[in-house]
mmCIF file of C-alpha atoms in Angstrom:
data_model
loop_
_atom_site.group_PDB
_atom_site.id
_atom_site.type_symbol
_atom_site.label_atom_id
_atom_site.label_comp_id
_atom_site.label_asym_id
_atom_site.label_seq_id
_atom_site.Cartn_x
_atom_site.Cartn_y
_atom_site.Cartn_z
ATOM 1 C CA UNK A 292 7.617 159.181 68.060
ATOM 2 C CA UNK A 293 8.119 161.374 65.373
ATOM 3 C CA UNK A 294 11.297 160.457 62.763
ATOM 4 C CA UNK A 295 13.065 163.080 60.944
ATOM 5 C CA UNK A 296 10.935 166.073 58.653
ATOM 6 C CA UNK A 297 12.061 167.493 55.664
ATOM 7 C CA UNK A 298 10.445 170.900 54.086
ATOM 8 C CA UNK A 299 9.921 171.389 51.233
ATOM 9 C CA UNK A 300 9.740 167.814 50.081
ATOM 10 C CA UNK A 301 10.376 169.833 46.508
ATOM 11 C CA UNK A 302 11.694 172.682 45.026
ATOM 12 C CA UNK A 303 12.035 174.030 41.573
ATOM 13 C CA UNK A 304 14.686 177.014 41.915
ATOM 14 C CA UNK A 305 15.316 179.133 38.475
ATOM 15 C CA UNK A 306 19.070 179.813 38.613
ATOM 16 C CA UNK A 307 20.249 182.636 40.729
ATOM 17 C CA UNK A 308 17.472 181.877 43.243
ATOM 18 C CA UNK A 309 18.051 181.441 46.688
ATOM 19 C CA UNK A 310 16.893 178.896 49.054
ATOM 20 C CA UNK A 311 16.198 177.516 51.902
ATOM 21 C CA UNK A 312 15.901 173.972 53.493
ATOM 22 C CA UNK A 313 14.203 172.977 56.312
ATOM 23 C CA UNK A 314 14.734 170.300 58.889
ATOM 24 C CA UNK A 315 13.015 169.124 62.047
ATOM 25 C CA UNK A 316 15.405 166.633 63.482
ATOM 26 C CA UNK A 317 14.204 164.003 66.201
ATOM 27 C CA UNK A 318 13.734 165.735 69.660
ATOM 28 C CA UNK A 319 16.534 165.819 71.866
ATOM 29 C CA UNK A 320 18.962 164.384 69.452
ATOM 30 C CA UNK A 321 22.070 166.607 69.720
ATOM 31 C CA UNK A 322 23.448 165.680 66.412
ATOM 32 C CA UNK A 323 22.320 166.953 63.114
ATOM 33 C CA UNK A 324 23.666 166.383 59.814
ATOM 34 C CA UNK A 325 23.363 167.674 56.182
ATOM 35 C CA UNK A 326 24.068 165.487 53.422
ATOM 36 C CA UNK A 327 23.678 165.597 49.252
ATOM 37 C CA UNK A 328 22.557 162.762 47.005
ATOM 38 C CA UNK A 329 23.185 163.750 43.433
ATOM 39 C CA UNK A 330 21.439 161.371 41.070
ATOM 40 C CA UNK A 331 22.384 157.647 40.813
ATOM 41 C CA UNK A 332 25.153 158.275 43.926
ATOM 42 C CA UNK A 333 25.450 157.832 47.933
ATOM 43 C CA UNK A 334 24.710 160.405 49.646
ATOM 44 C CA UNK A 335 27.969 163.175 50.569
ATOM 45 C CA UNK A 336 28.240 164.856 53.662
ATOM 46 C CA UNK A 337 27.741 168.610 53.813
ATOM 47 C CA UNK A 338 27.954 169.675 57.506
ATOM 48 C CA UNK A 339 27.600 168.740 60.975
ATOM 49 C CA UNK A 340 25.557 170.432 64.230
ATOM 50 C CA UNK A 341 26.403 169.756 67.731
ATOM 51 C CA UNK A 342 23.762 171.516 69.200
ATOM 52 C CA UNK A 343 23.530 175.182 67.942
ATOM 53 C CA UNK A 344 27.264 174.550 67.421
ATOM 54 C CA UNK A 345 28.927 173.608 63.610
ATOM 55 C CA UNK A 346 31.667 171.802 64.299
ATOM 56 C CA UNK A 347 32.147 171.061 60.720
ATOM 57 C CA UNK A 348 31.531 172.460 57.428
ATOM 58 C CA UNK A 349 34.141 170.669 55.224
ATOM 59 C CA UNK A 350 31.789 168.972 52.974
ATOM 60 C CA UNK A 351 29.819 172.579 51.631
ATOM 61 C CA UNK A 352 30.921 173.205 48.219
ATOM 62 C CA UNK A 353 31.007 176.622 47.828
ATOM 63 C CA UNK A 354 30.599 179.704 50.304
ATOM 64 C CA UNK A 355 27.012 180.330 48.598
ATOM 65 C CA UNK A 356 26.053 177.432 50.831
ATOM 66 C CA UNK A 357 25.548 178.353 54.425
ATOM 67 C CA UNK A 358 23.763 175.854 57.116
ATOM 68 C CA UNK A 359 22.433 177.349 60.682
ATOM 69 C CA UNK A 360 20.998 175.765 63.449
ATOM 70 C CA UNK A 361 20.687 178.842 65.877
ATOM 71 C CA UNK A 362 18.419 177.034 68.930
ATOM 72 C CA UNK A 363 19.874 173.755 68.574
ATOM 73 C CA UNK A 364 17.058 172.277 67.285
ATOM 74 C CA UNK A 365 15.579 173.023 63.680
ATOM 75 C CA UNK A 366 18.459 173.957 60.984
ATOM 76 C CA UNK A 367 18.287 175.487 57.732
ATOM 77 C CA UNK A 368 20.551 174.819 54.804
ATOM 78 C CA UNK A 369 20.329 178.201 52.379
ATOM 79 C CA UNK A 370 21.911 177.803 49.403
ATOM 80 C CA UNK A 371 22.182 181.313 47.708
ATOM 81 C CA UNK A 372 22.561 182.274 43.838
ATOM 82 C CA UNK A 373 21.908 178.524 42.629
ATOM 83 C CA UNK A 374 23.302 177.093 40.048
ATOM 84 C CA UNK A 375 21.848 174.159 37.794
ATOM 85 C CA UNK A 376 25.116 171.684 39.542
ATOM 86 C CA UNK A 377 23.245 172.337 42.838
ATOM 87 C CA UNK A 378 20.252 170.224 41.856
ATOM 88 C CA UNK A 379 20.015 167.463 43.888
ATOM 89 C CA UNK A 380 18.421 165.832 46.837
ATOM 90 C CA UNK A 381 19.547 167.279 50.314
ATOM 91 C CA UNK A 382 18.879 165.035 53.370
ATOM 92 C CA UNK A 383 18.862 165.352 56.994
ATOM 93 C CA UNK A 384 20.024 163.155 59.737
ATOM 94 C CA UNK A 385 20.153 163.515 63.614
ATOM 95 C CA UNK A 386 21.843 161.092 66.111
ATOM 96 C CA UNK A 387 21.362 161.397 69.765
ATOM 97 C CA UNK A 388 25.311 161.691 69.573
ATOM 98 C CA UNK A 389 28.353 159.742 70.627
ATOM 99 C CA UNK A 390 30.568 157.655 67.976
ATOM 100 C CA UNK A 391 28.637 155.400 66.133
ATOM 101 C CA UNK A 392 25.347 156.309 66.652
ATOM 102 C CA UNK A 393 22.657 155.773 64.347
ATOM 103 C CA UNK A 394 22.136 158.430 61.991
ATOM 104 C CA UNK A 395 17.981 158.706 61.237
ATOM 105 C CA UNK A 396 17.321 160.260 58.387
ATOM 106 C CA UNK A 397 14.502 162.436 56.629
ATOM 107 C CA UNK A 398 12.835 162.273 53.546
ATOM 108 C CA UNK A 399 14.989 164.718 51.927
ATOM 109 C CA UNK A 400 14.087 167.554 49.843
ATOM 110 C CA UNK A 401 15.051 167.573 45.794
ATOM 111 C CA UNK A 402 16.155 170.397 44.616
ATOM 112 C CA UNK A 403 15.529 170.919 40.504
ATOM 113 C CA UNK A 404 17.470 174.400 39.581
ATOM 114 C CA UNK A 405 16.325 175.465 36.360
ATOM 115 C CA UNK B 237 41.823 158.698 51.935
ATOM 116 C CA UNK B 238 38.645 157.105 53.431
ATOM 117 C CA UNK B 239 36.560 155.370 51.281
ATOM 118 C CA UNK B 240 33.337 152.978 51.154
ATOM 119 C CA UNK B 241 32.950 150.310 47.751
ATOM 120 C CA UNK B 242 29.974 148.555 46.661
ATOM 121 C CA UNK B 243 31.314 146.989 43.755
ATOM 122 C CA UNK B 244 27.825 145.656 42.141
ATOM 123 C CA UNK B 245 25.396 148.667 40.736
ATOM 124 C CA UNK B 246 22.824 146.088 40.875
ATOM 125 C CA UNK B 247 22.058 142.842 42.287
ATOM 126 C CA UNK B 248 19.515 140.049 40.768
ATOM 127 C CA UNK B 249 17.705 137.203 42.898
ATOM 128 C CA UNK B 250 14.806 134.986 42.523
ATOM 129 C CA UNK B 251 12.223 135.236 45.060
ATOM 130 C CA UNK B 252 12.624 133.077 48.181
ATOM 131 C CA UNK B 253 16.679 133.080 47.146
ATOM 132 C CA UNK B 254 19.483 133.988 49.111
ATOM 133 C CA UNK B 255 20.810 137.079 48.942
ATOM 134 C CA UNK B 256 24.058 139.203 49.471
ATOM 135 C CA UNK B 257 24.946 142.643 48.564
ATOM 136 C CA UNK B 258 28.672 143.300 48.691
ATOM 137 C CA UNK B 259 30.536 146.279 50.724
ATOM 138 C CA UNK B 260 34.149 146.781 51.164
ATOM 139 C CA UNK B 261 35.600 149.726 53.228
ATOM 140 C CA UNK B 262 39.297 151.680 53.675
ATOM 141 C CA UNK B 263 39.365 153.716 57.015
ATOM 142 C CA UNK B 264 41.514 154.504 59.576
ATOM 143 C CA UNK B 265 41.390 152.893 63.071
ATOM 144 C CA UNK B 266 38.692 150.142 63.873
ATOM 145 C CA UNK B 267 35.608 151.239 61.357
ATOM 146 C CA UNK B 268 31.848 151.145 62.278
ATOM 147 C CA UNK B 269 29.897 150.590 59.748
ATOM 148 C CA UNK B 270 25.869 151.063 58.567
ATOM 149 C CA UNK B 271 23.593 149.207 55.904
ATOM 150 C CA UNK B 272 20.798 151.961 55.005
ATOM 151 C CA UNK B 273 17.790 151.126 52.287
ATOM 152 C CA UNK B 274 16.669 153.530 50.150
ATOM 153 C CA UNK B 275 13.068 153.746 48.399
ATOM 154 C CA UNK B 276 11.791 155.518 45.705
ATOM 155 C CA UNK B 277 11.525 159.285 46.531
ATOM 156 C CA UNK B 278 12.004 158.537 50.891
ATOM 157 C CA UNK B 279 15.078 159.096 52.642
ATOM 158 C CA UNK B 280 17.123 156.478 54.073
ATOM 159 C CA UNK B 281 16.257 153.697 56.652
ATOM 160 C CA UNK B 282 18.455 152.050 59.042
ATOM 161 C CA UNK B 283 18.726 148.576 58.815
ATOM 162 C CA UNK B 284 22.345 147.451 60.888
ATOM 163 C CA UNK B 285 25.484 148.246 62.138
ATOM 164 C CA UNK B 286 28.720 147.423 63.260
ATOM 165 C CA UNK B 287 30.146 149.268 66.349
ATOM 166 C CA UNK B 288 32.140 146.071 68.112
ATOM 167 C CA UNK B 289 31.453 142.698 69.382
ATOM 168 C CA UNK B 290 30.323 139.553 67.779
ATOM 169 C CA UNK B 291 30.799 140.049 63.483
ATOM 170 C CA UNK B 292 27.733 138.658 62.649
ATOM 171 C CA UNK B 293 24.764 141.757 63.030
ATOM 172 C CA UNK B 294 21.463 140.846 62.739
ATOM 173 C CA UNK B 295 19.310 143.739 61.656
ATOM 174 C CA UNK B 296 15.742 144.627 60.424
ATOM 175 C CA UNK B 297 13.199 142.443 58.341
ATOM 176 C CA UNK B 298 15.638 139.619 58.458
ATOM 177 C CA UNK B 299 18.711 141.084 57.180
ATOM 178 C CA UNK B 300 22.052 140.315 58.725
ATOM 179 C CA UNK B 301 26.068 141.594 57.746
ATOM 180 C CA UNK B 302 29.140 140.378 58.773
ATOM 181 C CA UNK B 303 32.105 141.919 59.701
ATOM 182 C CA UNK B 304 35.542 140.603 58.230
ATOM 183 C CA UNK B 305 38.504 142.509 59.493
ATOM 184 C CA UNK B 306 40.905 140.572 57.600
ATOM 185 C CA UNK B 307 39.013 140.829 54.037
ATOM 186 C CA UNK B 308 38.179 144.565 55.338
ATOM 187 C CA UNK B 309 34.266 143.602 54.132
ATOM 188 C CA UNK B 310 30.976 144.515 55.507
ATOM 189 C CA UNK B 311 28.672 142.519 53.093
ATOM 190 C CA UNK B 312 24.574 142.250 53.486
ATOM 191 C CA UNK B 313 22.809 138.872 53.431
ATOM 192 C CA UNK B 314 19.575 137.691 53.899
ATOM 193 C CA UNK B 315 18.426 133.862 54.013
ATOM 194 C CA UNK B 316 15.299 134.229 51.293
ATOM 195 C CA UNK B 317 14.850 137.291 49.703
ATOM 196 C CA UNK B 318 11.422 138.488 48.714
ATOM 197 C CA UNK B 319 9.882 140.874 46.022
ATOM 198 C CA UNK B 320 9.527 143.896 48.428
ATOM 199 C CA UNK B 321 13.306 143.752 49.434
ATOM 200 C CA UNK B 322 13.477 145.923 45.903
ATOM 201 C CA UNK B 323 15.285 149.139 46.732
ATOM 202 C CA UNK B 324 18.689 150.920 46.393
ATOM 203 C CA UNK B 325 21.164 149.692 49.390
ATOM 204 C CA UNK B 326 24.020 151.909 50.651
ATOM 205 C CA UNK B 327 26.669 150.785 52.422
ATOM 206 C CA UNK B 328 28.191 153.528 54.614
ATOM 207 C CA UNK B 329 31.292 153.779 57.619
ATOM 208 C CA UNK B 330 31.826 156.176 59.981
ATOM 209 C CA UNK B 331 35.194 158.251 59.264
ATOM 210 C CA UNK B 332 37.531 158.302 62.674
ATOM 211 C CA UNK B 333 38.062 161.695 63.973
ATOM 212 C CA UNK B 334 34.828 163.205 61.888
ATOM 213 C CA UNK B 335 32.394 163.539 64.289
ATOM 214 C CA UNK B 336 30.446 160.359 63.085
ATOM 215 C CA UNK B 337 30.252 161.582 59.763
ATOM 216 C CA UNK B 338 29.873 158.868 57.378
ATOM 217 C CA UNK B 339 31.115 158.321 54.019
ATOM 218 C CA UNK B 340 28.832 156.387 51.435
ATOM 219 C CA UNK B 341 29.253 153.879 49.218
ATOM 220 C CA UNK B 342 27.458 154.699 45.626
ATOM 221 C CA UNK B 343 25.074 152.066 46.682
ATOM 222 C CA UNK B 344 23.651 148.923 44.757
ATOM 223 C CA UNK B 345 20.499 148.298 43.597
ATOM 224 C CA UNK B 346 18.702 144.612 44.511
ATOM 225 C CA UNK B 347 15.830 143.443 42.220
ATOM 226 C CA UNK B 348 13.918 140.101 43.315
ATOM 227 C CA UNK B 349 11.988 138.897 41.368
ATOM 228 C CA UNK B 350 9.499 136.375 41.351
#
């Protein structure tokens, strides 16, 4: 079956830009997951989807990132205003849910903010 | 805090070697644990993990890990390394309490060569 799908696989934002992240997470998994990968580090959680449900949005760095997941299926990450520290790569992962699942992840989209 | 350690950037072996990539973890409560690889410009694959049971895991293309409560170590090994084993590793556990969150190490590089 299909794995995880990222869009855009790229983005060059000039700073003050908004955007906005796709993912198409594994069907029926009820778990989704943002994460960021700055450059030569592991990857840092953002926020979490039960469902259409965030249960947890500790990791987003600012209130100019906002992550929405409104049929429990595809989310969106929109990070408005950018700044040049948002450059990074953002990945999705979905899990079919339960403690210690397997996370799947997508390609990831890099973000370049001008 | 919660926290995941790869304590090599980068990891050197001869073709047909063996190998091992080191991981040490600090959670709370009995851990689970992952071993991801990363390649150039794709998002991360699942090889292993450690939920409960029997330490040694055996995962994909040959790799293995084994769990050592007492030495609080997750490390990756693999009998006889070859050239397309090349990519960035990340070590990751799941955080208790964080809706299977996990928290990354900054990963470590492998380069067989031959």
């Amino acid at each position: 079956g299909a794995g995880v799908s990222q869009s855009p696989r790229y983005k060059v934002a000039k700073r003050g830009q908004d955007v906005a992240l796709r993912c198409d997470p594994i069907s029926g998994h009820v778990s989704l997951f943002w994460y960021q990968q700055a450059l030569g580090q592991g990857p840092e959680f953002l926020t979490y989807f039960q469902n259409e449900a965030q249960l947890d949005k500790s990791g987003l760095p600012s209130d100019r990132f906002f992550a929405e997941r409104p049929e429990g299926s595809v989310s969106t990450l929109k990070i408005q205003r950018t700044q040049q520290e948002d450059s990074a790569v953002y990945l999705c992962a979905s899990s079919s849910g339960g403690r210690g699942e397997t996370q799947y992840f997508g390609p990831g989209t890099r973000l370049l903010v001008l | 805090a919660q926290s995941v350690a790869q304590p090599e950037d980068q990891v050197n072996v001869a073709e047909g070697n063996p190998l091992t990539v080191k991981c040490t973890y600090s959670v709370s409560g009995n851990p689970y644990l992952f071993w991801y690889v990363q390649y150039p410009n794709r998002g991360l694959q699942f090889l292993l993990k450690y939920i409960t049971g029997d330490n040694l895991v055996k995962g994909s293309y040959g790799f293995e890990a084994e769990f050592n409560k007492s030495q609080t170590s997750f490390h990756l090994k693999k009998p006889s390394a070859l050239v397309s084993d090349s990519a960035l590793y990340f070590c990751a556990s799941g955080v208790s309490g964080g809706y299977n969150k996990l928290i990354f190490g900054a990963g470590t590089r492998l380069a067989v060569h031959p």
